[in-house]
Every structure is written in C-alpha cells, then in structure tokens.
Amino acid sequence: VQRAASAEAAQEVPGTVLDGPAETADGGVQLQYTDSDRTSWRHIEPAGKGAWTVTLTVPQRAAGDTSAALFELLVEGFSPTTA
C-alpha cells in the first residue's frame, strides 16, 4: 500500500500494461502490468487530493488465477483514508 500524488500519477507503472486501466464500481481504477520477471496488479483509490494504491507483485511463473484472487482479497480488505 502506497500513497500517490494523484490517481493519474499512480497509473504510471514500470513495465508494460497488460490490462486496464479500468474503472471499478467504487470509483477506483485497476490495472495489470508486467516486466521481464514479474507481474503486478494495482488498485488505485482516489482519496482527498491524492490516491492510495494497493499493489501485488509476483514472479511471472506465479501470475495466475490464485494470484489474481489474492489481489482481490487485498483490495477488498483495504479501507482508504483522506490523510
């Protein structure tokens, strides 16, 4: 979990975007990206004048349905603040 200056700034990721950015039902944004070794999922939640990000990064060999399901659990359990 990390704070970003804005939702737009949080969409800047290292690597190649595989999926998204896509708006979520709660007003957030999700995307999936990869580099030569890892795959990551990121949820961006606008908060106040910035945004919070929840990111899960795994080795490419572990990037599958189980990792995606774990990411969804992490996002569901996150409660942003405006601080």
Coordinates of N, CA, C and O in Angstrom, one line a residue, residues 4 6-7 10 19 23 34-36 56 61-62 65 75 77-81:
A4 N -0.1 8.1 -3.4 CA 0.4 8.7 -4.6 C -0.2 10.2 -4.7 O -1.2 10.5 -4.0
S6 N -1.6 11.6 -7.1 CA -2.9 11.7 -7.8 C -3.2 10.3 -8.4 O -2.3 9.5 -8.5
A7 N -4.4 10.1 -8.8 CA -4.8 8.8 -9.4 C -4.1 8.7 -10.7 O -3.7 7.6 -11.1
A10 N -0.5 7.6 -10.1 CA -0.4 6.2 -9.7 C -0.6 5.2 -10.8 O -0.2 4.0 -10.7
D19 N -3.5 -5.1 -18.8 CA -4.9 -5.0 -18.7 C -5.3 -3.7 -18.0 O -4.7 -3.4 -17.0
E23 N -12.0 1.4 -14.8 CA -12.7 1.9 -13.7 C -13.4 0.8 -12.9 O -14.1 0.0 -13.6
T34 N 3.4 -5.9 -16.4 CA 4.5 -6.9 -16.3 C 5.8 -6.3 -16.8 O 5.8 -5.3 -17.5
D35 N 6.9 -6.9 -16.3 CA 8.2 -6.6 -16.9 C 8.8 -8.0 -17.2 O 8.1 -9.0 -17.2
S36 N 10.1 -8.0 -17.4 CA 10.7 -9.3 -17.8 C 10.7 -10.4 -16.7 O 10.8 -11.6 -17.1
L56 N 0.0 -5.8 -5.8 CA 0.6 -7.1 -5.6 C 1.5 -7.5 -6.7 O 1.1 -7.4 -7.9
R61 N 6.0 -16.7 -13.1 CA 5.6 -18.1 -13.1 C 4.5 -18.3 -12.1 O 3.8 -19.3 -12.1
A62 N 4.3 -17.4 -11.1 CA 3.2 -17.5 -10.2 C 2.0 -16.6 -10.5 O 1.0 -16.6 -9.8
D65 N -4.5 -17.4 -11.7 CA -5.8 -17.1 -11.1 C -5.6 -17.0 -9.6 O -6.3 -16.2 -8.9
V75 N -7.5 -6.0 -1.9 CA -8.2 -4.8 -2.3 C -9.5 -4.7 -1.5 O -9.8 -3.6 -0.9
G77 N -10.1 -5.8 1.4 CA -9.8 -5.5 2.8 C -9.2 -4.2 3.1 O -8.9 -3.8 4.2
F78 N -8.9 -3.4 2.1 CA -8.3 -2.1 2.2 C -9.3 -1.0 2.4 O -10.3 -0.9 1.7
S79 N -9.1 -0.2 3.4 CA -10.0 0.9 3.7 C -9.2 2.2 3.6 O -8.4 2.5 4.5
P80 N -9.4 3.0 2.6 CA -8.6 4.2 2.4 C -9.0 5.3 3.4 O -10.1 5.4 3.9
T81 N -8.0 6.2 3.6 CA -8.3 7.4 4.4 C -8.0 8.6 3.6 O -7.5 8.5 2.5

